[in-house]
Tab-separated table of C-alpha atoms in Angstrom:
chain	number	residue	atom	x	y	z
A	1	UNK	CA	9.708	1.982	22.250
A	2	UNK	CA	9.551	1.472	18.498
A	3	UNK	CA	10.415	4.954	17.301
A	4	UNK	CA	11.629	5.081	13.721
A	5	UNK	CA	15.386	5.584	13.699
A	6	UNK	CA	17.648	6.480	10.830
A	7	UNK	CA	19.198	3.249	9.609
A	8	UNK	CA	21.637	2.048	6.989
A	9	UNK	CA	20.670	2.342	3.400
A	10	UNK	CA	22.310	2.214	0.043
A	11	UNK	CA	21.480	1.734	-3.549
A	12	UNK	CA	23.755	0.435	-6.244
A	13	UNK	CA	27.006	-1.361	-5.470
A	14	UNK	CA	26.902	-4.217	-2.985
A	15	UNK	CA	28.447	-3.381	0.341
A	16	UNK	CA	27.889	0.388	0.131
A	17	UNK	CA	26.103	1.836	3.178
A	18	UNK	CA	25.032	5.426	3.765
A	19	UNK	CA	23.332	6.820	6.867
A	20	UNK	CA	20.483	8.411	4.959
A	21	UNK	CA	17.476	6.509	6.302
A	22	UNK	CA	16.079	3.170	5.222
A	23	UNK	CA	14.031	4.398	2.250
A	24	UNK	CA	16.154	7.038	0.541
A	25	UNK	CA	15.251	5.409	-2.738
A	26	UNK	CA	11.726	4.090	-2.453
A	27	UNK	CA	10.676	0.924	-4.240
A	28	UNK	CA	8.901	1.347	-7.577
A	29	UNK	CA	5.137	1.201	-7.777
A	30	UNK	CA	3.530	-2.216	-7.861
A	31	UNK	CA	3.623	-3.570	-11.405
A	32	UNK	CA	0.001	-4.469	-12.255
A	33	UNK	CA	1.191	-6.910	-14.892
A	34	UNK	CA	-1.682	-5.829	-17.141
A	35	UNK	CA	-2.012	-3.355	-20.028
A	36	UNK	CA	-3.960	-0.125	-19.736
A	37	UNK	CA	-7.701	-0.674	-20.056
A	38	UNK	CA	-8.575	0.529	-23.598
A	39	UNK	CA	-11.661	2.401	-22.423
A	40	UNK	CA	-9.565	4.468	-19.995
A	41	UNK	CA	-6.964	5.141	-22.673
A	42	UNK	CA	-9.728	6.483	-24.919
A	43	UNK	CA	-10.996	8.825	-22.199
A	44	UNK	CA	-7.481	10.083	-21.537
A	45	UNK	CA	-6.853	10.644	-25.241
A	46	UNK	CA	-10.138	12.520	-25.623
A	47	UNK	CA	-9.084	14.855	-22.816
A	48	UNK	CA	-5.528	15.320	-24.078
A	49	UNK	CA	-6.410	18.815	-25.323
A	50	UNK	CA	-6.884	20.043	-21.743
A	51	UNK	CA	-3.796	22.179	-21.237
A	52	UNK	CA	-4.393	23.171	-17.613
A	53	UNK	CA	-4.318	21.103	-14.438
A	54	UNK	CA	-7.173	20.563	-12.021
A	55	UNK	CA	-7.592	23.095	-9.216
A	56	UNK	CA	-5.972	22.226	-5.895
A	57	UNK	CA	-7.831	19.256	-4.436
A	58	UNK	CA	-9.454	18.309	-7.738
A	59	UNK	CA	-12.222	19.683	-9.921
A	60	UNK	CA	-15.951	19.144	-9.484
A	61	UNK	CA	-16.254	16.127	-11.797
A	62	UNK	CA	-13.412	14.242	-10.118
A	63	UNK	CA	-14.623	14.947	-6.588
A	64	UNK	CA	-18.242	14.079	-7.412
A	65	UNK	CA	-17.099	10.802	-8.965
A	66	UNK	CA	-15.170	10.058	-5.762
A	67	UNK	CA	-18.311	10.740	-3.720
A	68	UNK	CA	-20.246	8.189	-5.779
A	69	UNK	CA	-17.429	5.646	-5.441
A	70	UNK	CA	-17.483	5.892	-1.654
A	71	UNK	CA	-21.274	5.961	-1.417
A	72	UNK	CA	-21.407	2.594	-3.173
A	73	UNK	CA	-19.168	1.344	-0.353
A	74	UNK	CA	-21.350	2.694	2.422
A	75	UNK	CA	-19.434	5.933	3.071
A	76	UNK	CA	-21.573	9.015	2.526
A	77	UNK	CA	-20.539	12.642	2.168
A	78	UNK	CA	-20.400	15.476	-0.305
A	79	UNK	CA	-17.735	16.676	-2.736
A	80	UNK	CA	-16.774	19.398	-0.254
A	81	UNK	CA	-15.305	16.620	1.910
A	82	UNK	CA	-13.040	15.275	-0.859
A	83	UNK	CA	-9.517	16.219	-1.932
A	84	UNK	CA	-7.480	14.795	-4.807
A	85	UNK	CA	-3.749	14.894	-5.481
A	86	UNK	CA	-1.285	13.493	-8.030
A	87	UNK	CA	-0.573	10.292	-6.119
A	88	UNK	CA	-0.720	9.054	-2.534
A	89	UNK	CA	2.685	10.392	-1.369
A	90	UNK	CA	1.771	14.019	-2.094
A	91	UNK	CA	-1.670	13.567	-0.557
A	92	UNK	CA	-0.297	11.915	2.566
A	93	UNK	CA	2.333	14.615	2.969
A	94	UNK	CA	-0.397	17.265	2.856
A	95	UNK	CA	-2.532	15.351	5.363
A	96	UNK	CA	0.354	14.971	7.798
A	97	UNK	CA	1.137	18.666	7.509
A	98	UNK	CA	-2.516	19.567	8.116
A	99	UNK	CA	-2.784	17.502	11.296
A	100	UNK	CA	0.484	18.149	13.104
A	101	UNK	CA	1.883	16.136	15.985
A	102	UNK	CA	3.635	12.771	16.154
A	103	UNK	CA	2.662	9.895	13.881
A	104	UNK	CA	2.024	6.259	14.791
A	105	UNK	CA	1.953	3.460	12.246
A	106	UNK	CA	2.057	-0.342	12.188
A	107	UNK	CA	5.229	-2.307	11.581
A	108	UNK	CA	5.629	-3.102	8.699
A	109	UNK	CA	3.906	-0.290	6.824
A	110	UNK	CA	3.662	1.038	3.250
A	111	UNK	CA	7.006	2.327	2.043
A	112	UNK	CA	5.756	5.890	1.427
A	113	UNK	CA	4.698	6.540	5.012
A	114	UNK	CA	8.050	6.881	6.750
A	115	UNK	CA	9.577	9.319	4.205
A	116	UNK	CA	6.559	11.620	4.420
A	117	UNK	CA	6.851	11.903	8.197
A	118	UNK	CA	10.613	12.390	7.914
A	119	UNK	CA	10.249	15.168	5.326
A	120	UNK	CA	8.102	17.097	7.809
A	121	UNK	CA	10.467	16.377	10.704
A	122	UNK	CA	7.734	14.470	12.523
A	123	UNK	CA	8.619	11.734	15.006
A	124	UNK	CA	7.207	8.410	13.731
A	125	UNK	CA	6.572	5.467	16.036
A	126	UNK	CA	6.003	1.906	14.926
A	127	UNK	CA	3.493	-0.313	16.723
A	128	UNK	CA	3.554	-4.123	16.456
A	129	UNK	CA	0.765	-5.883	14.555
A	130	UNK	CA	-0.933	-9.121	15.629
A	131	UNK	CA	0.102	-12.469	14.220
A	132	UNK	CA	-2.864	-12.887	11.880
A	133	UNK	CA	-2.433	-9.770	9.756
A	134	UNK	CA	-0.521	-6.579	9.062
A	135	UNK	CA	-1.683	-3.022	8.505
A	136	UNK	CA	-3.468	-2.509	11.832
A	137	UNK	CA	-1.654	-2.328	15.184
A	138	UNK	CA	-2.380	-4.502	18.164
A	139	UNK	CA	-4.768	-2.367	20.292
A	140	UNK	CA	-2.943	-2.973	23.582
A	141	UNK	CA	0.441	-2.273	22.021
A	142	UNK	CA	-1.035	0.914	20.559
A	143	UNK	CA	-2.235	2.176	23.937
A	144	UNK	CA	1.098	1.311	25.559
A	145	UNK	CA	3.017	3.113	22.809
A	146	UNK	CA	0.863	6.220	23.185
A	147	UNK	CA	1.429	6.173	26.945
A	148	UNK	CA	5.195	5.890	26.569
A	149	UNK	CA	5.396	8.575	23.870
A	150	UNK	CA	3.542	11.018	26.108
A	151	UNK	CA	5.692	10.077	29.090
A	152	UNK	CA	8.726	11.068	27.036
A	153	UNK	CA	7.226	14.408	26.073
A	154	UNK	CA	5.841	13.438	22.655
A	155	UNK	CA	2.540	14.537	21.095
A	156	UNK	CA	0.902	11.548	19.390
A	157	UNK	CA	-1.830	12.905	17.135
A	158	UNK	CA	-2.229	10.632	14.134
A	159	UNK	CA	-2.507	6.885	13.471
A	160	UNK	CA	-1.962	5.546	9.945
A	161	UNK	CA	-3.426	2.134	9.127
A	162	UNK	CA	-4.129	0.027	6.047
A	163	UNK	CA	-6.964	-2.464	6.504
A	164	UNK	CA	-6.046	-4.100	3.192
A	165	UNK	CA	-2.335	-4.011	3.667
A	166	UNK	CA	0.763	-3.228	1.735
A	167	UNK	CA	3.213	-4.891	2.205
A	168	UNK	CA	1.689	-7.988	3.856
A	169	UNK	CA	-1.252	-8.424	1.413
A	170	UNK	CA	-3.511	-9.332	4.343
A	171	UNK	CA	-6.973	-8.064	5.321
A	172	UNK	CA	-7.478	-7.107	8.954
A	173	UNK	CA	-10.514	-8.779	10.581
A	174	UNK	CA	-13.335	-6.365	11.494
A	175	UNK	CA	-13.040	-7.016	15.237
A	176	UNK	CA	-9.371	-5.992	15.204
A	177	UNK	CA	-10.129	-2.873	13.158
A	178	UNK	CA	-12.850	-1.894	15.608
A	179	UNK	CA	-10.691	-2.432	18.696
A	180	UNK	CA	-7.708	-0.578	17.243
A	181	UNK	CA	-9.785	2.386	16.086
A	182	UNK	CA	-11.669	2.631	19.367
A	183	UNK	CA	-8.358	2.592	21.228
A	184	UNK	CA	-6.957	5.287	18.954
A	185	UNK	CA	-9.993	7.560	19.311
A	186	UNK	CA	-10.026	7.065	23.080
A	187	UNK	CA	-6.418	8.275	23.139
A	188	UNK	CA	-7.279	11.358	21.095
A	189	UNK	CA	-5.717	10.154	17.828
A	190	UNK	CA	-7.125	10.848	14.395
A	191	UNK	CA	-7.046	7.816	12.071
A	192	UNK	CA	-5.959	7.934	8.441
A	193	UNK	CA	-7.161	4.765	6.736
A	194	UNK	CA	-5.280	3.900	3.549
A	195	UNK	CA	-7.752	1.879	1.473
A	196	UNK	CA	-5.778	1.777	-1.758
A	197	UNK	CA	-6.096	-2.002	-2.084
A	198	UNK	CA	-9.716	-2.512	-1.035
A	199	UNK	CA	-10.834	-3.336	-4.598
A	200	UNK	CA	-8.172	-6.019	-5.077
A	201	UNK	CA	-9.546	-8.671	-2.717
A	202	UNK	CA	-8.702	-12.082	-4.119
A	203	UNK	CA	-11.891	-13.662	-2.762
A	204	UNK	CA	-14.310	-10.782	-2.193
A	205	UNK	CA	-17.249	-13.040	-1.368
A	206	UNK	CA	-15.295	-14.802	1.370
A	207	UNK	CA	-13.546	-11.762	2.869
A	208	UNK	CA	-15.206	-9.323	5.249
A	209	UNK	CA	-13.797	-5.831	4.765
A	210	UNK	CA	-14.759	-3.060	7.163
A	211	UNK	CA	-13.600	0.512	6.720
A	212	UNK	CA	-12.691	2.342	9.941
A	213	UNK	CA	-14.812	5.234	8.640
A	214	UNK	CA	-17.891	3.032	9.026
A	215	UNK	CA	-17.215	2.660	12.756
A	216	UNK	CA	-15.736	6.028	13.699
A	217	UNK	CA	-17.105	8.410	11.046
A	218	UNK	CA	-16.016	11.600	12.834
A	219	UNK	CA	-12.458	10.468	13.498
A	220	UNK	CA	-11.295	8.804	10.257
A	221	UNK	CA	-9.951	10.233	7.006
A	222	UNK	CA	-9.902	7.717	4.154
A	223	UNK	CA	-7.181	7.756	1.493
A	224	UNK	CA	-7.169	5.791	-1.754
A	225	UNK	CA	-4.497	5.718	-4.447
A	226	UNK	CA	-6.367	4.798	-7.627
A	227	UNK	CA	-3.323	2.900	-8.891
A	228	UNK	CA	-4.341	0.097	-6.542
A	229	UNK	CA	-7.110	-1.126	-8.830
A	230	UNK	CA	-8.625	1.607	-10.981
A	231	UNK	CA	-5.936	3.403	-12.982
A	232	UNK	CA	-2.375	2.771	-14.222
A	233	UNK	CA	0.415	3.720	-11.829
A	234	UNK	CA	1.811	6.058	-14.484
A	235	UNK	CA	-1.311	8.224	-14.219
A	236	UNK	CA	-0.910	9.419	-10.609
A	237	UNK	CA	-4.066	10.360	-8.743
A	238	UNK	CA	-5.205	9.725	-5.185
A	239	UNK	CA	-8.293	10.836	-3.289
A	240	UNK	CA	-9.087	11.547	0.350
A	241	UNK	CA	-12.447	11.578	2.116
A	242	UNK	CA	-12.692	13.804	5.188
A	243	UNK	CA	-15.239	13.480	8.019
A	244	UNK	CA	-18.224	15.813	8.081
A	245	UNK	CA	-17.125	17.855	11.099
A	246	UNK	CA	-15.944	21.392	11.713
A	247	UNK	CA	-12.494	20.219	12.743
A	248	UNK	CA	-12.192	18.131	9.582
A	249	UNK	CA	-13.233	21.120	7.471
A	250	UNK	CA	-10.274	23.073	8.867
A	251	UNK	CA	-7.925	20.188	8.094
A	252	UNK	CA	-9.380	19.869	4.610
A	253	UNK	CA	-8.630	23.553	3.987
A	254	UNK	CA	-5.094	23.139	5.323
A	255	UNK	CA	-4.584	20.124	3.089
A	256	UNK	CA	-5.584	22.176	0.054
A	257	UNK	CA	-3.182	24.909	1.138
A	258	UNK	CA	-0.303	22.423	1.288
A	259	UNK	CA	-1.193	20.897	-2.075
A	260	UNK	CA	-1.263	24.408	-3.545
A	261	UNK	CA	2.131	25.253	-2.049
A	262	UNK	CA	3.578	22.021	-3.445
A	263	UNK	CA	2.017	22.549	-6.863
A	264	UNK	CA	0.566	19.072	-6.368
A	265	UNK	CA	-2.214	19.322	-8.939
A	266	UNK	CA	-3.775	16.459	-10.874
A	267	UNK	CA	-3.218	16.698	-14.631
A	268	UNK	CA	-6.421	17.489	-16.505
A	269	UNK	CA	-6.443	14.447	-18.821
A	270	UNK	CA	-5.574	12.140	-15.902
A	271	UNK	CA	-8.430	13.612	-13.877
A	272	UNK	CA	-10.867	12.846	-16.703
A	273	UNK	CA	-9.730	9.204	-16.828
A	274	UNK	CA	-9.773	8.924	-13.037
A	275	UNK	CA	-13.307	10.302	-12.807
A	276	UNK	CA	-14.432	7.818	-15.436
A	277	UNK	CA	-12.833	4.943	-13.514
A	278	UNK	CA	-14.392	6.106	-10.233
A	279	UNK	CA	-17.851	5.972	-11.818
A	280	UNK	CA	-17.156	2.261	-12.348
A	281	UNK	CA	-18.670	1.545	-15.754
A	282	UNK	CA	-18.964	-2.096	-16.708
A	283	UNK	CA	-15.594	-2.262	-18.469
A	284	UNK	CA	-13.829	-1.009	-15.334
A	285	UNK	CA	-15.621	-3.328	-12.922
A	286	UNK	CA	-15.052	-6.276	-15.258
A	287	UNK	CA	-11.316	-5.526	-15.379
A	288	UNK	CA	-11.151	-5.214	-11.578
A	289	UNK	CA	-12.945	-8.542	-11.124
A	290	UNK	CA	-10.826	-10.381	-13.668
A	291	UNK	CA	-7.571	-8.893	-12.385
A	292	UNK	CA	-8.341	-9.848	-8.793
A	293	UNK	CA	-9.215	-13.418	-9.789
A	294	UNK	CA	-6.003	-13.703	-11.800
A	295	UNK	CA	-3.900	-12.274	-8.998
A	296	UNK	CA	-5.502	-14.740	-6.606
A	297	UNK	CA	-4.298	-17.663	-8.715
A	298	UNK	CA	-0.802	-16.324	-9.238
A	299	UNK	CA	-0.458	-15.368	-5.571
A	300	UNK	CA	-1.411	-18.866	-4.429
A	301	UNK	CA	1.291	-20.321	-6.681
A	302	UNK	CA	3.888	-17.818	-5.476
A	303	UNK	CA	2.964	-18.399	-1.842
A	304	UNK	CA	3.285	-22.141	-2.357
A	305	UNK	CA	6.779	-21.643	-3.782
A	306	UNK	CA	7.810	-19.522	-0.805
A	307	UNK	CA	6.651	-22.153	1.690
A	308	UNK	CA	8.213	-25.006	-0.323
A	309	UNK	CA	11.585	-23.253	-0.064
A	310	UNK	CA	11.295	-23.211	3.727
A	311	UNK	CA	10.483	-19.498	4.076
A	312	UNK	CA	7.446	-17.999	5.788
A	313	UNK	CA	4.636	-15.778	4.525
A	314	UNK	CA	1.054	-15.063	5.454
A	315	UNK	CA	-1.360	-16.238	2.743
A	316	UNK	CA	-1.960	-13.207	0.467
A	317	UNK	CA	-5.570	-12.040	0.449
A	318	UNK	CA	-5.361	-8.977	-1.786
A	319	UNK	CA	-3.107	-6.931	-4.022
A	320	UNK	CA	-0.343	-8.148	-6.289
A	321	UNK	CA	2.372	-8.974	-3.810
A	322	UNK	CA	3.234	-11.036	-0.761
A	323	UNK	CA	5.571	-10.443	2.149
A	324	UNK	CA	8.047	-13.225	2.816
A	325	UNK	CA	10.274	-13.882	5.809
A	326	UNK	CA	13.423	-15.706	4.720
A	327	UNK	CA	14.757	-15.897	8.259
A	328	UNK	CA	14.631	-19.725	8.262
A	329	UNK	CA	17.021	-19.640	5.272
A	330	UNK	CA	19.563	-17.379	6.994
A	331	UNK	CA	22.497	-19.889	6.934
A	332	UNK	CA	22.280	-20.459	3.185
A	333	UNK	CA	21.820	-16.744	2.557
A	334	UNK	CA	24.849	-15.956	4.720
A	335	UNK	CA	26.886	-18.286	2.517
A	336	UNK	CA	25.979	-15.953	-0.354
A	337	UNK	CA	26.915	-12.826	1.558
A	338	UNK	CA	23.315	-11.944	2.443
A	339	UNK	CA	22.956	-10.971	6.104
A	340	UNK	CA	20.286	-8.238	6.136
A	341	UNK	CA	17.245	-7.108	4.178
A	342	UNK	CA	19.202	-4.642	2.048
A	343	UNK	CA	21.537	-7.379	0.840
A	344	UNK	CA	18.515	-9.659	0.409
A	345	UNK	CA	16.861	-6.988	-1.756
A	346	UNK	CA	19.936	-6.749	-3.965
A	347	UNK	CA	20.340	-10.513	-4.191
A	348	UNK	CA	16.734	-11.328	-5.119
A	349	UNK	CA	16.400	-8.339	-7.455
A	350	UNK	CA	19.349	-9.718	-9.398
A	351	UNK	CA	18.118	-13.321	-9.302
A	352	UNK	CA	14.508	-12.527	-10.220
A	353	UNK	CA	15.241	-9.709	-12.653
A	354	UNK	CA	12.624	-7.436	-11.072
A	355	UNK	CA	12.699	-4.941	-8.169
A	356	UNK	CA	12.257	-6.859	-4.916
A	357	UNK	CA	12.274	-4.361	-2.011
A	358	UNK	CA	13.541	-5.506	1.358
A	359	UNK	CA	11.670	-5.161	4.622
A	360	UNK	CA	13.801	-2.182	5.741
A	361	UNK	CA	11.838	-0.086	3.254
A	362	UNK	CA	8.629	-0.911	5.136
A	363	UNK	CA	9.860	-0.096	8.621
A	364	UNK	CA	11.051	-3.590	9.514
A	365	UNK	CA	14.368	-4.175	11.221
A	366	UNK	CA	17.299	-4.146	8.813
A	367	UNK	CA	18.577	-7.407	10.255
A	368	UNK	CA	15.313	-9.222	9.532
A	369	UNK	CA	15.396	-11.116	6.233
A	370	UNK	CA	12.023	-9.978	4.955
A	371	UNK	CA	11.122	-8.954	1.425
A	372	UNK	CA	8.074	-7.939	-0.608
A	373	UNK	CA	7.657	-10.166	-3.637
A	374	UNK	CA	5.605	-8.746	-6.509
A	375	UNK	CA	3.364	-11.055	-8.520
A	376	UNK	CA	2.365	-8.725	-11.359
A	377	UNK	CA	5.575	-9.394	-13.277
A	378	UNK	CA	4.746	-13.109	-13.398
A	379	UNK	CA	1.887	-12.478	-15.836
A	380	UNK	CA	3.980	-11.651	-18.877
A	381	UNK	CA	6.478	-9.210	-20.347
A	382	UNK	CA	4.296	-7.832	-23.151
A	383	UNK	CA	0.736	-6.485	-23.320
A	384	UNK	CA	-0.189	-9.466	-25.495
A	385	UNK	CA	1.075	-11.981	-22.941
A	386	UNK	CA	-0.619	-10.114	-20.105
A	387	UNK	CA	-3.943	-9.977	-21.929
A	388	UNK	CA	-3.665	-13.673	-22.677
A	389	UNK	CA	-3.163	-14.381	-18.975
A	390	UNK	CA	-6.145	-12.199	-18.078
A	391	UNK	CA	-8.507	-14.025	-20.450
A	392	UNK	CA	-7.182	-17.599	-20.173
A	393	UNK	CA	-9.240	-20.306	-18.483
A	394	UNK	CA	-6.066	-21.802	-16.991
A	395	UNK	CA	-3.558	-18.889	-16.856
A	396	UNK	CA	-0.959	-20.792	-14.833
A	397	UNK	CA	-0.640	-23.298	-17.664
A	398	UNK	CA	0.338	-20.675	-20.219
A	399	UNK	CA	3.997	-21.230	-21.225
A	400	UNK	CA	5.184	-17.732	-20.314
A	401	UNK	CA	3.417	-17.765	-16.927
A	402	UNK	CA	4.644	-21.269	-16.106
A	403	UNK	CA	8.195	-20.230	-17.048
A	404	UNK	CA	8.037	-17.114	-14.845
A	405	UNK	CA	6.754	-19.147	-11.908
A	406	UNK	CA	9.520	-21.696	-12.456
A	407	UNK	CA	12.210	-18.990	-12.330
A	408	UNK	CA	10.574	-17.529	-9.226
A	409	UNK	CA	10.471	-20.889	-7.448
A	410	UNK	CA	14.026	-21.802	-8.486
A	411	UNK	CA	15.471	-18.570	-7.047
A	412	UNK	CA	13.993	-19.478	-3.674
A	413	UNK	CA	14.498	-23.216	-3.850
A	414	UNK	CA	18.253	-22.882	-4.274
A	415	UNK	CA	18.384	-21.438	-0.748
A	416	UNK	CA	17.023	-24.555	0.916
């Protein structure tokens, strides 16, 4: 059974290993590769005089803006069903504490998930995903894992999924989402759907995205870190939407209690900017649309370079990253002293000059040569270069973008 075990980890000098778990030092937030939207900066500056934080779970304006955001995506509910926190890790930790029991999650999974379960001392079990996507477990593997956990005396209570996935950058097909959620609910699991990346679809008109909350409204809590598409990662804020049930109301109250105990309160000026972004004025929606189109182009080029080097990766469909399997290049990597994903992380981080987290940080086996490759850093090193890439008709032909792609491809190509 795929229960998360403490593995080898280290950070710093090559060859150092410490038995402290595979994500003692989590990878940095995804670099958006774009400057702060001026309109959001103006809202933040206008609110800079607010000395106090938001109340636990967020103030009225922030929660009402979140309600409108979800209503435009077909998910209805009132502000009393919403909670906000300064970033997804704090919010997820509070949700896990509010629910209790053992946690199930797909393999691979977002890097923040495993540490949150470990901090609470909760057993975490990984479930395999199907070949076509990540983020959502295979339904039959899910039911088998639940059966085996219970047979061993465990208490599986919660399933974490990400329909638009980090780290694989794939979008789960609606039929898989439905089958997995129905299997989870039938087994008595509550589903937490991380929808941080739903607004970053590279081809939104060609991609069908279905939230689990649309199918199982009483059994799904939705989480969204606004740093996915709406706000800068340096302005931490995440929101959760709870079902409209009595049981969910109790969990909502418990979540607020945990956030209060942690002092996990959203900063007042950040809340003002987040509420503005959640209302989706034209400047925000235009930035989201342009950024997704740009990331689509850069991701295609990066994916092409990965395949040309002989590595494997699913075609990225969203976000600003892709997940590569360099297993086919194992002999050449071994010649360079790279035999696991930690050494691969160190090697590629040095070669690419940007953090390149290995698959062990996402729950994958340490021996697997998998790595998450960010694409945001390929857009430029300065706000001027990034803005130029965002507005260019042919961004891949810009000298600084072409140079970054060349360095990226060369670091992989030398392993062939």
